[in-house]
Coordinates of C-alpha atoms and ligand atoms in Angstrom, one line a residue:
Chain W
M14 CA 0.1 -12.4 24.4
T15 CA -0.6 -10.7 21.1
L16 CA 2.1 -10.9 18.5
F17 CA 2.5 -7.5 16.7
L18 CA 3.9 -7.5 13.2
A19 CA 4.8 -4.5 11.1
I20 CA 5.1 -5.3 7.3
Y21 CA 7.0 -2.5 5.5
G22 CA 8.1 -1.9 1.9
K23 CA 8.2 0.5 -1.0
G24 CA 4.9 1.5 -2.6
G25 CA 3.7 -1.1 -5.1
I26 CA 6.1 -3.8 -3.9
G27 CA 3.4 -6.2 -2.9
K28 CA 2.9 -5.4 0.9
S29 CA -0.9 -5.7 0.8
T30 CA -0.9 -8.9 -1.4
T31 CA 1.6 -10.4 1.0
S32 CA -0.1 -9.2 4.2
A33 CA -3.5 -10.5 3.2
N34 CA -2.2 -13.9 2.2
L35 CA -0.1 -14.1 5.4
S36 CA -3.1 -13.1 7.5
A37 CA -5.1 -15.8 5.8
A38 CA -2.4 -18.4 6.4
L39 CA -2.1 -17.5 10.0
A40 CA -5.9 -17.7 10.5
L41 CA -6.1 -21.1 8.8
K42 CA -3.6 -22.3 11.4
G43 CA -6.1 -21.2 14.1
A44 CA -4.8 -17.7 15.0
R45 CA -7.2 -14.8 15.6
V46 CA -5.8 -12.1 13.3
L47 CA -6.4 -8.4 12.8
Q48 CA -4.8 -6.7 9.7
I49 CA -4.4 -2.9 9.8
G50 CA -3.7 -1.1 6.5
C51 CA -1.6 2.0 6.9
D52 CA -1.3 3.3 3.4
P53 CA -3.2 6.2 1.8
K54 CA -4.3 3.7 -0.9
H55 CA -6.4 2.0 1.8
D56 CA -6.7 -1.2 -0.2
S57 CA -4.7 -3.4 2.1
T58 CA -7.6 -5.5 3.2
F59 CA -9.3 -5.8 -0.2
P60 CA -8.1 -9.4 -1.0
L61 CA -9.6 -10.5 2.4
T62 CA -13.0 -8.8 2.0
G63 CA -13.5 -8.1 -1.7
H64 CA -14.5 -4.6 -0.6
L65 CA -12.8 -1.2 0.0
Q66 CA -13.7 -0.5 3.6
N67 CA -14.0 3.0 5.2
T68 CA -10.9 4.2 6.8
V69 CA -10.6 5.2 10.5
I70 CA -10.1 8.8 9.4
D71 CA -13.2 8.7 7.1
V72 CA -15.3 7.4 10.0
L73 CA -13.9 9.8 12.6
N74 CA -14.5 12.7 10.2
E75 CA -18.2 11.7 10.0
V76 CA -18.6 12.0 13.8
N77 CA -16.3 15.1 14.1
F78 CA -13.6 13.0 15.9
H79 CA -15.9 12.1 18.8
H80 CA -14.5 8.7 19.4
E81 CA -17.3 7.8 21.7
E82 CA -19.8 7.8 18.9
I83 CA -18.1 5.1 16.9
E84 CA -19.0 1.4 17.1
V85 CA -16.5 -1.4 16.5
D86 CA -18.3 -2.5 13.4
D87 CA -17.9 0.9 11.8
V88 CA -14.2 0.3 11.4
V89 CA -13.5 -3.4 11.9
K90 CA -14.8 -5.8 9.3
V91 CA -14.5 -9.6 8.9
G92 CA -12.8 -11.2 5.9
F93 CA -11.7 -14.6 4.6
A94 CA -11.0 -17.3 7.3
G95 CA -12.3 -14.9 10.0
V96 CA -9.5 -12.4 9.6
N97 CA -10.6 -9.0 11.1
T98 CA -9.7 -6.0 8.9
L99 CA -9.2 -2.3 9.5
E100 CA -8.0 0.5 7.3
A101 CA -6.2 3.3 9.1
G102 CA -6.0 5.2 5.8
G103 CA -3.4 7.8 5.0
P104 CA -2.9 11.4 6.2
P105 CA -5.3 13.7 4.5
A106 CA -3.6 14.8 1.3
G107 CA -1.6 18.0 1.7
S108 CA -2.0 18.5 5.5
G109 CA -2.0 15.4 7.7
C110 CA 0.7 13.2 9.1
G111 CA 1.0 9.4 8.8
G112 CA 1.9 9.2 12.5
Y113 CA -1.3 10.8 13.6
V114 CA -3.4 8.4 11.7
V115 CA -1.7 5.3 13.2
G116 CA -1.9 6.9 16.7
E117 CA -5.6 7.5 16.4
T118 CA -6.1 3.9 15.2
V119 CA -4.2 2.4 18.1
K120 CA -6.1 4.6 20.5
L121 CA -9.4 3.3 19.1
L122 CA -8.2 -0.4 19.5
H123 CA -7.6 0.4 23.2
E124 CA -11.0 2.1 23.6
F125 CA -12.7 -0.9 22.1
G126 CA -10.7 -3.3 24.2
L127 CA -9.3 -5.0 21.1
Y128 CA -5.6 -4.3 21.7
N129 CA -5.0 -7.6 23.4
K130 CA -7.9 -9.6 21.9
Y131 CA -6.0 -11.1 18.9
D132 CA -3.2 -13.7 18.6
V133 CA -1.7 -11.6 15.8
I134 CA -2.0 -7.9 14.9
L135 CA -0.4 -7.1 11.5
F136 CA 0.3 -3.5 10.4
D137 CA 0.7 -3.1 6.6
V138 CA 2.7 0.1 6.2
L139 CA 4.0 2.2 3.3
G140 CA 7.8 2.2 3.5
D141 CA 8.9 4.9 1.0
V142 CA 9.5 7.6 3.4
V143 CA 10.3 6.1 6.8
C144 CA 9.9 9.4 8.5
G145 CA 8.8 9.8 12.1
G146 CA 5.2 9.5 11.2
F147 CA 5.3 6.3 9.2
S148 CA 7.6 4.7 11.8
V149 CA 5.0 4.9 14.5
P150 CA 3.9 1.2 14.0
L151 CA 7.5 0.2 15.0
N152 CA 6.7 1.6 18.5
Y153 CA 4.1 -1.2 19.0
A154 CA 5.6 -4.0 16.9
D155 CA 7.4 -7.1 18.2
Y156 CA 8.8 -7.8 14.7
A157 CA 9.3 -5.8 11.6
L158 CA 9.4 -7.6 8.2
I159 CA 10.6 -5.9 5.1
I160 CA 9.3 -6.7 1.7
A161 CA 11.6 -6.1 -1.3
C162 CA 12.4 -7.5 -4.7
N163 CA 15.6 -8.0 -6.5
D164 CA 16.0 -4.3 -7.6
F165 CA 17.8 -1.2 -6.4
D166 CA 14.8 1.0 -5.5
S167 CA 13.1 -1.5 -3.1
I168 CA 16.5 -2.4 -1.5
F169 CA 17.3 1.3 -1.0
A170 CA 13.9 1.6 0.8
A171 CA 14.7 -1.6 2.8
N172 CA 18.0 -0.1 4.0
R173 CA 16.3 3.0 5.3
L174 CA 13.8 0.7 7.1
C175 CA 16.7 -1.2 8.7
L176 CA 18.0 2.2 9.9
A177 CA 14.6 2.9 11.5
V178 CA 14.4 -0.5 13.1
E179 CA 18.0 -0.2 14.4
Q180 CA 17.1 3.2 16.0
K181 CA 13.7 2.1 17.4
S182 CA 15.2 -1.0 18.9
E183 CA 17.1 1.2 21.4
R184 CA 13.9 2.3 23.1
Y185 CA 11.3 -0.2 21.9
K186 CA 11.0 -4.0 21.8
V187 CA 10.9 -4.2 17.9
R188 CA 13.4 -6.5 16.2
L189 CA 13.8 -7.4 12.5
A190 CA 12.5 -10.9 11.6
G191 CA 13.9 -10.8 8.1
I192 CA 13.4 -9.9 4.5
I193 CA 10.5 -11.2 2.4
A194 CA 11.5 -11.6 -1.2
N195 CA 8.6 -10.9 -3.5
R196 CA 8.2 -11.3 -7.3
V197 CA 11.0 -13.8 -7.3
D198 CA 11.9 -14.7 -10.9
H199 CA 14.9 -17.0 -11.3
E200 CA 14.8 -16.8 -15.1
L201 CA 14.5 -13.1 -15.9
G202 CA 14.8 -11.3 -12.5
G203 CA 18.1 -12.7 -11.2
G204 CA 16.4 -14.7 -8.4
T205 CA 17.4 -13.2 -5.1
T206 CA 21.1 -12.3 -5.8
L207 CA 20.9 -8.6 -4.8
L208 CA 18.6 -9.4 -1.8
D209 CA 21.0 -12.1 -0.5
E210 CA 23.9 -9.7 -0.8
F211 CA 22.0 -6.9 1.0
A212 CA 20.7 -9.2 3.8
A213 CA 24.2 -10.5 4.4
R214 CA 25.6 -7.0 4.7
V215 CA 23.0 -5.7 7.1
G216 CA 23.0 -8.9 9.2
T217 CA 19.6 -10.5 8.4
R218 CA 18.2 -13.1 6.1
V219 CA 15.7 -13.6 3.3
V220 CA 13.1 -15.6 5.2
A221 CA 10.5 -16.2 2.4
Q222 CA 10.5 -16.2 -1.4
I223 CA 7.2 -15.5 -3.1
P224 CA 7.3 -16.2 -6.8
Y225 CA 6.4 -13.6 -9.5
H226 CA 3.2 -15.3 -10.7
D227 CA 0.2 -14.2 -12.7
L228 CA -2.1 -16.0 -10.3
I229 CA -0.9 -13.8 -7.4
R230 CA -1.5 -10.7 -9.6
R231 CA -5.0 -11.9 -10.5
S232 CA -6.0 -12.9 -7.0
R233 CA -5.3 -9.4 -5.9
L234 CA -7.4 -7.9 -8.7
A235 CA -10.2 -10.3 -7.9
G236 CA -10.3 -9.4 -4.3
K237 CA -9.5 -12.9 -3.1
T238 CA -6.7 -14.5 -1.2
L239 CA -4.7 -17.3 -2.9
F240 CA -6.4 -19.8 -0.6
E241 CA -9.7 -19.3 -2.3
L242 CA -8.6 -19.9 -5.9
D243 CA -9.0 -23.2 -7.8
H244 CA -5.9 -23.4 -10.0
P245 CA -3.2 -26.0 -10.7
D246 CA -0.5 -23.5 -9.5
Q247 CA -2.3 -22.7 -6.3
V248 CA 0.0 -24.7 -4.1
I249 CA 3.2 -23.1 -5.6
C250 CA 1.7 -19.7 -4.5
T251 CA 0.2 -20.6 -1.1
T252 CA 3.1 -22.6 0.2
P253 CA 5.5 -19.6 0.9
F254 CA 2.7 -18.0 3.0
E255 CA 2.1 -21.1 5.0
Q256 CA 5.8 -21.5 5.6
L257 CA 6.1 -17.8 6.6
A258 CA 3.2 -18.2 9.0
E259 CA 4.8 -21.2 10.6
Y260 CA 8.1 -19.3 10.9
L261 CA 6.5 -16.3 12.6
L262 CA 4.4 -18.4 15.1
N263 CA 7.4 -20.5 16.1
G264 CA 9.9 -17.8 17.2
P265 CA 11.4 -15.9 14.3
L266 CA 14.8 -14.3 14.1
A267 CA 15.0 -11.2 16.2
E268 CA 17.8 -9.0 15.0
V269 CA 19.0 -5.5 15.2
P270 CA 20.1 -4.8 11.7
Q271 CA 23.3 -2.9 10.8
P272 CA 22.2 -0.7 7.8
M273 CA 24.5 0.3 5.0
G274 CA 25.6 3.9 4.5
D275 CA 23.8 5.7 1.7
R276 CA 26.9 5.8 -0.5
E277 CA 27.8 2.2 0.2
I278 CA 24.5 1.0 -0.9
F279 CA 24.8 2.7 -4.3
E280 CA 28.1 1.0 -4.8
V281 CA 27.2 -2.5 -3.5
I282 CA 23.7 -2.9 -4.9
G283 CA 24.7 -0.9 -7.9
G284 CA 22.0 1.8 -8.3
W285 CA 23.9 2.6 -11.4
Chain L
M7 CA 11.1 36.8 -11.4
T8 CA 12.1 33.2 -10.5
L9 CA 9.7 30.5 -11.8
F10 CA 9.2 27.9 -9.1
L11 CA 8.3 24.4 -10.3
A12 CA 7.4 21.4 -8.1
I13 CA 7.7 18.0 -9.8
Y14 CA 5.8 15.3 -8.0
G15 CA 5.1 11.6 -8.5
K16 CA 5.1 8.2 -7.0
G17 CA 8.5 6.7 -6.1
G18 CA 10.3 5.1 -9.0
I19 CA 8.0 6.7 -11.6
G20 CA 10.9 8.7 -13.2
K21 CA 10.8 12.1 -11.4
S22 CA 14.5 12.5 -11.2
T23 CA 15.1 11.4 -14.8
T24 CA 12.5 13.8 -16.0
S25 CA 13.6 16.7 -13.7
A26 CA 17.3 16.4 -14.7
N27 CA 16.5 16.3 -18.5
L28 CA 14.0 19.2 -18.1
S29 CA 16.5 21.2 -16.2
A30 CA 19.1 20.6 -18.9
A31 CA 16.6 21.6 -21.6
L32 CA 15.8 24.8 -19.8
A33 CA 19.4 25.6 -19.3
L34 CA 20.2 25.0 -23.0
K35 CA 17.5 27.6 -23.8
G36 CA 19.5 30.1 -21.6
A37 CA 17.7 29.8 -18.3
R38 CA 19.7 29.8 -15.0
V39 CA 18.3 26.7 -13.3
L40 CA 18.6 25.3 -9.8
Q41 CA 17.3 21.7 -9.2
I42 CA 16.5 20.6 -5.6
G43 CA 16.0 16.9 -4.9
C44 CA 13.6 16.2 -2.1
D45 CA 13.6 12.5 -1.9
P46 CA 15.4 10.3 0.7
K47 CA 17.1 8.6 -2.2
H48 CA 19.1 11.9 -2.8
D49 CA 20.0 10.8 -6.4
S50 CA 17.9 13.5 -8.1
T51 CA 20.9 15.4 -9.5
F52 CA 23.0 12.4 -10.4
P53 CA 22.2 12.6 -14.2
L54 CA 23.4 16.2 -14.1
T55 CA 26.6 15.8 -12.2
G56 CA 27.5 12.1 -12.4
H57 CA 28.0 12.2 -8.6
L58 CA 25.9 11.7 -5.5
Q59 CA 26.2 15.0 -3.7
N60 CA 26.0 15.5 0.1
T61 CA 22.5 16.5 1.3
V62 CA 21.7 19.6 3.2
I63 CA 20.9 17.5 6.2
D64 CA 24.3 15.7 6.0
V65 CA 26.1 19.0 5.8
L66 CA 24.1 20.6 8.6
N67 CA 24.7 17.6 10.8
E68 CA 28.5 18.1 10.3
V69 CA 28.3 21.6 11.7
N70 CA 25.7 20.8 14.3
F71 CA 23.1 22.8 12.5
H72 CA 25.0 26.1 12.7
H73 CA 23.9 27.5 9.4
E74 CA 26.5 30.3 9.6
E75 CA 29.3 27.8 9.2
I76 CA 28.2 26.5 5.8
E77 CA 29.5 27.9 2.5
V78 CA 27.3 27.8 -0.6
D79 CA 29.7 25.4 -2.4
D80 CA 29.1 22.8 0.5
V81 CA 25.6 22.2 -0.8
V82 CA 25.2 23.7 -4.3
K83 CA 27.1 22.1 -7.1
V84 CA 27.3 22.8 -10.8
G85 CA 26.2 20.2 -13.4
F86 CA 25.6 19.8 -17.1
A87 CA 24.8 23.0 -19.0
G88 CA 25.5 25.0 -15.9
V89 CA 22.5 23.7 -14.0
N90 CA 23.0 24.3 -10.2
T91 CA 22.2 21.2 -8.1
L92 CA 21.2 20.7 -4.5
E93 CA 20.0 17.7 -2.6
A94 CA 17.7 18.4 0.4
G95 CA 17.7 14.7 1.2
G96 CA 15.0 12.9 3.2
P97 CA 14.0 13.0 6.8
P98 CA 16.4 11.0 8.9
A99 CA 15.0 7.4 8.9
G100 CA 12.6 6.7 11.7
S101 CA 12.5 10.2 13.2
G102 CA 12.5 13.2 11.0
C103 CA 9.9 14.9 8.8
G104 CA 10.0 15.7 5.1
G105 CA 8.6 19.1 5.8
Y106 CA 11.5 20.1 8.1
V107 CA 14.1 19.1 5.5
V108 CA 12.5 21.2 2.8
G109 CA 12.0 24.1 5.2
E110 CA 15.7 24.1 6.2
T111 CA 16.7 24.0 2.5
V112 CA 14.6 27.1 1.6
K113 CA 15.9 28.9 4.7
L114 CA 19.5 28.3 3.4
L115 CA 18.6 29.6 0.0
H116 CA 17.4 32.8 1.5
E117 CA 20.5 33.1 3.7
F118 CA 22.8 32.6 0.7
G119 CA 20.8 35.2 -1.3
L120 CA 20.0 32.5 -3.9
Y121 CA 16.2 32.5 -3.6
N122 CA 15.8 35.0 -6.4
K123 CA 19.0 34.4 -8.3
Y124 CA 17.7 31.9 -10.8
D125 CA 15.3 32.0 -13.7
V126 CA 13.9 28.6 -12.7
I127 CA 14.0 26.7 -9.4
L128 CA 12.8 23.1 -9.7
F129 CA 11.8 20.9 -6.7
D130 CA 11.9 17.1 -7.4
V131 CA 9.6 15.7 -4.7
L132 CA 8.5 12.2 -3.6
G133 CA 4.8 11.9 -4.1
D134 CA 3.8 8.7 -2.4
V135 CA 2.5 10.2 0.8
V136 CA 1.4 13.7 0.1
C137 CA 1.3 14.5 3.8
G138 CA 1.8 17.9 5.3
G139 CA 5.5 17.5 5.3
F140 CA 6.0 16.5 1.7
S141 CA 3.6 19.1 0.5
V142 CA 5.7 22.0 1.8
P143 CA 7.3 22.7 -1.7
L144 CA 3.7 23.5 -2.9
N145 CA 3.9 26.5 -0.5
Y146 CA 6.7 28.0 -2.7
A147 CA 5.8 26.8 -6.2
D148 CA 4.2 28.7 -9.0
Y149 CA 3.3 25.4 -10.7
A150 CA 3.1 21.8 -9.8
L151 CA 3.6 19.1 -12.4
I152 CA 2.6 15.5 -11.8
I153 CA 4.5 12.6 -13.4
A154 CA 2.5 9.4 -13.9
C155 CA 2.4 6.5 -16.2
N156 CA -0.5 4.5 -17.6
D157 CA -1.1 2.4 -14.5
F158 CA -3.4 2.5 -11.4
D159 CA -0.8 3.0 -8.7
S160 CA 0.8 6.1 -10.2
I161 CA -2.6 7.6 -11.1
F162 CA -3.9 7.0 -7.5
A163 CA -0.9 8.9 -6.2
A164 CA -1.5 11.6 -8.9
N165 CA -5.1 12.0 -7.6
R166 CA -3.9 12.6 -4.1
L167 CA -1.5 15.2 -5.4
C168 CA -4.4 16.9 -7.2
L169 CA -6.1 17.0 -3.8
A170 CA -3.1 18.7 -2.2
V171 CA -2.8 21.2 -5.0
E172 CA -6.5 22.0 -4.8
Q173 CA -6.2 22.6 -1.1
K174 CA -3.0 24.6 -1.2
S175 CA -4.3 26.8 -4.1
E176 CA -6.7 28.3 -1.6
R177 CA -3.9 30.0 0.4
Y178 CA -0.9 29.9 -2.0
K179 CA -0.2 30.8 -5.6
V180 CA 0.4 27.2 -6.7
R181 CA -1.5 25.9 -9.8
L182 CA -1.4 22.7 -11.7
A183 CA 0.4 22.9 -15.0
G184 CA -0.5 19.4 -16.1
I185 CA 0.4 15.8 -16.1
I186 CA 3.7 14.4 -17.6
A187 CA 3.2 11.0 -19.0
N188 CA 6.3 8.9 -18.6
R189 CA 7.3 5.5 -19.9
V190 CA 4.7 5.8 -22.7
D191 CA 4.4 2.6 -24.7
H192 CA 1.8 2.5 -27.4
E193 CA 2.3 -1.1 -28.2
L194 CA 2.4 -2.9 -24.8
G195 CA 1.4 -0.2 -22.2
G196 CA -1.8 1.1 -23.7
G197 CA -0.3 4.5 -24.6
T198 CA -2.0 7.2 -22.4
T199 CA -5.5 5.9 -22.3
L200 CA -5.9 5.8 -18.5
L201 CA -4.0 9.1 -18.1
D202 CA -6.2 10.9 -20.6
E203 CA -9.3 9.6 -18.8
F204 CA -7.9 10.7 -15.5
A205 CA -6.8 14.1 -16.7
A206 CA -10.2 14.8 -18.2
R207 CA -11.9 13.9 -15.0
V208 CA -9.8 16.1 -12.8
G209 CA -9.8 19.0 -15.3
T210 CA -6.2 19.0 -16.5
R211 CA -4.3 17.7 -19.5
V212 CA -1.4 15.5 -20.4
V213 CA 1.2 18.1 -21.4
A214 CA 4.2 15.9 -22.3
Q215 CA 4.7 12.3 -23.4
I216 CA 8.1 10.7 -22.7
P217 CA 8.6 7.4 -24.4
Y218 CA 9.6 4.2 -22.6
H219 CA 13.0 3.9 -24.0
D220 CA 16.1 2.0 -23.0
L221 CA 18.3 5.0 -23.8
I222 CA 16.5 6.9 -21.1
R223 CA 17.1 4.1 -18.6
R224 CA 20.8 3.8 -19.6
S225 CA 21.4 7.6 -19.4
R226 CA 20.2 7.6 -15.8
L227 CA 22.5 4.7 -14.9
A228 CA 25.4 6.4 -16.7
G229 CA 24.9 9.7 -14.7
K230 CA 24.3 11.7 -17.9
T231 CA 21.5 13.7 -19.4
L232 CA 20.0 12.6 -22.7
F233 CA 21.6 15.7 -24.3
E234 CA 25.1 14.3 -23.7
L235 CA 24.5 10.9 -25.5
D236 CA 25.5 10.1 -29.0
H237 CA 22.8 7.7 -30.2
P238 CA 20.6 7.5 -33.3
D239 CA 17.5 7.7 -31.0
Q240 CA 18.7 10.7 -29.0
V241 CA 16.3 13.1 -30.8
I242 CA 13.2 11.0 -30.0
C243 CA 14.2 11.1 -26.4
T244 CA 15.3 14.8 -26.0
T245 CA 12.4 16.4 -28.0
P246 CA 9.7 15.9 -25.3
F247 CA 11.9 17.7 -22.8
E248 CA 12.6 20.6 -25.2
Q249 CA 8.9 20.9 -25.9
L250 CA 8.1 20.8 -22.1
A251 CA 10.7 23.5 -21.4
E252 CA 9.2 25.6 -24.2
Y253 CA 5.7 25.1 -22.7
L254 CA 6.8 26.0 -19.2
L255 CA 8.7 29.2 -20.2
N256 CA 5.8 30.5 -22.4
G257 CA 3.0 30.5 -19.8
P258 CA 1.7 27.0 -19.0
L259 CA -1.8 26.0 -18.0
A260 CA -2.6 27.2 -14.4
E261 CA -5.5 25.1 -13.1
V262 CA -7.1 24.2 -9.8
P263 CA -7.8 20.5 -10.3
Q264 CA -11.0 18.7 -9.1
P265 CA -9.7 15.4 -7.7
M266 CA -11.7 12.3 -7.9
G267 CA -13.1 10.6 -4.7
D268 CA -11.1 7.6 -3.5
R269 CA -13.9 5.2 -4.3
E270 CA -14.5 6.8 -7.7
I271 CA -10.9 6.4 -8.8
F272 CA -11.0 2.7 -8.1
E273 CA -14.0 2.4 -10.3
V274 CA -13.0 4.7 -13.1
I275 CA -9.3 3.8 -13.4
G276 CA -10.1 0.2 -12.4
G277 CA -7.7 -0.6 -9.6
W278 CA -9.1 -4.0 -9.9
Ligands
ADP20 N1 4.3 -12.1 -6.4 C1 3.6 -11.4 -7.2 N2 3.5 -11.8 -8.5 C2 2.8 -11.0 -9.4 N3 2.2 -9.8 -9.1 C3 2.3 -9.4 -7.8 C4 3.0 -10.1 -6.8 N4 3.0 -9.4 -5.7 C5 2.2 -8.3 -5.9 N5 1.8 -8.3 -7.2 C6 1.0 -7.2 -7.9 O1 1.7 -6.0 -7.7 C7 0.7 -4.9 -7.5 C8 1.0 -4.2 -6.2 O2 0.8 -5.0 -5.1 P1 0.3 -4.5 -3.7 O3 0.2 -5.6 -2.8 O4 -0.9 -3.6 -3.9 O5 1.5 -3.5 -3.3 P2 1.7 -2.5 -2.1 O6 0.7 -2.9 -1.1 O7 3.1 -2.7 -1.7 O8 1.4 -1.1 -2.7 C9 -0.7 -5.6 -7.4 O9 -1.3 -5.4 -8.7 C10 -0.3 -7.1 -7.3 O10 -1.2 -7.8 -8.0
ADP21 N1 11.0 6.9 -19.9 C1 11.8 6.0 -19.4 N2 12.1 4.9 -20.1 C2 12.9 4.0 -19.5 N3 13.3 4.0 -18.2 C3 12.9 5.0 -17.4 C4 12.2 6.1 -18.0 N4 12.0 7.0 -17.0 C5 12.6 6.5 -15.9 N5 13.2 5.3 -16.2 C6 14.0 4.5 -15.2 O1 13.2 4.3 -14.1 C7 14.0 4.3 -12.9 C8 13.5 5.2 -11.9 O2 13.6 6.5 -12.3 P1 13.9 7.7 -11.4 O3 14.0 8.9 -12.2 O4 15.0 7.4 -10.4 O5 12.5 7.7 -10.5 P2 12.1 8.6 -9.3 O6 12.9 9.8 -9.2 O7 10.6 8.9 -9.5 O8 12.2 7.6 -8.1 C9 15.4 4.6 -13.4 O9 16.2 3.4 -13.4 C10 15.2 5.1 -14.8 O10 16.3 4.7 -15.5
SF4_22 S1 6.4 13.0 9.9 FE1 6.3 11.9 7.9 S2 4.1 11.5 7.5 FE2 4.3 13.1 9.2 S3 4.1 15.0 8.0 FE3 6.3 14.6 8.3 S4 6.9 13.5 6.4 FE4 4.7 13.5 6.5
MG23 MG1 -0.8 -1.8 -0.2
MG24 MG1 14.1 10.4 -7.8

């Protein structure tokens, strides 16, 4: 049985950095992993391959959307620790829809017979809008994970994501496996105070804390996962991903969140 | 003739802060202004009113989408310097579409006879996705303005916005009036070096520079425009908005941008 994960969060919050290092940690534990980037930036898999790969939409455009003319290797590459990588890409600027892009990608996986080939399939999805289109990965996912940091904007986006998971859980199998706290800084950033408050209010938990660390920033720029770097602080940075991989493979939380009202969140998390 | 402006930019870049202070500057020069927030966060007009107003979708929901039961005052409020404010809101989390929300809002403006009542109508729109839905304001706009700061992520979003403006300019009147540089920091943030490079490449210009200043951050938190604050640095912060208002009222640039390719932008702006 393939485990489908959907990693969501506000743009720039660290979804791709987290996804790539989580995929690496899962693969190092022996899992066969496919990571699918669903962000117009199409740089989700860069830390795993060191390259910007062509998106599904780019490749389909080249063959005028004749699926039968595409080979698997045109869209699926192999990265660090054998993680397979695929970039769905974003809707064409000004006209497309995020939902269509994800739908086309899942169709291709079925046509290639890849849909059930992996132990874990991980969607890395932009979570700023949470419209019908960008929620499509929730139709396939077993678990959603929300990445946020200890600030209002990313928590506001996390609350809308909880709303989407709550709604989708009525008709689909998806459940919330928790909040991943990124850029955690106990000295200057308040640790996870706001995140803990938010998680408690919506009925979930912070299941991983990833430190704000320059090594993480530089690994991303270098197109490498944290597991490939030789640095005294490597273990501080890789441990949260190993623990997260362990948590997900051994039966994570499976909750239906109770999101806060829009006004309530401004009061509780203090957007002001 | 009403001047329609569409202000776009990545989430958290400072669209609402900029829109509210620009609306205020325009109103203080005598223009009748309507500001329309088109972001799920629906806090675009907060600096003008000090309140979170109900969104069009909230209000329509209450009357089961019977437009005829809504009064103007249910959705249009009055803020600082007489600026009229309206929050379109975002697509319902998990199911709606950004395009539908904006379409409903414009329909209401026509029904209330407001579409041509103002000197300036300003749309404040989330620019992370630039899909068909969130591009709808470009169908009504005379000018698009893109807010970015001197970093890769916001410039990547700006490039996709240029792509959308280029495409829309074939069938609609919209043209690009330039880039607004926000959070400009000459000491620590590199000034506008990357933005100038980007603007030159796509055939536009940086038309305003708004400093990174704690007074701007605090004004937003306080629910006030910069024009209402009594502080020695007030003039440094309000001047860019007055100059921008002057520029827009006196015939701005009207360009069709030539966006960079996705790969090119990673190389030139150095996402890595
Ligand atoms: N824990 C962290 N510590 C330091 N920098 C980080 C951390 N997580 C992410 N970053 C940096 O933040 C930027 C955005 O990360 P990215 O993973 O691309 O975000 P997203 O995929 O959500 O848009 C990158 O430059 C990355 O290096
Ligand atoms: N020039 C600036 N200097 C300092 N802080 C700023 C500046 N512009 C915006 N901010 C802060 O950035 C945050 C996001 O701004 P906001 O206008 O809400 O962004 P958006 O509407 O693009 O999501 C706010 O907390 C605001 O105070
Ligand atoms: S559903 Fe979402 S991604 Fe699709 S067009 Fe609408 S706002 Fe854009
Ligand atoms: Mg990403
Ligand atoms: Mg805003």
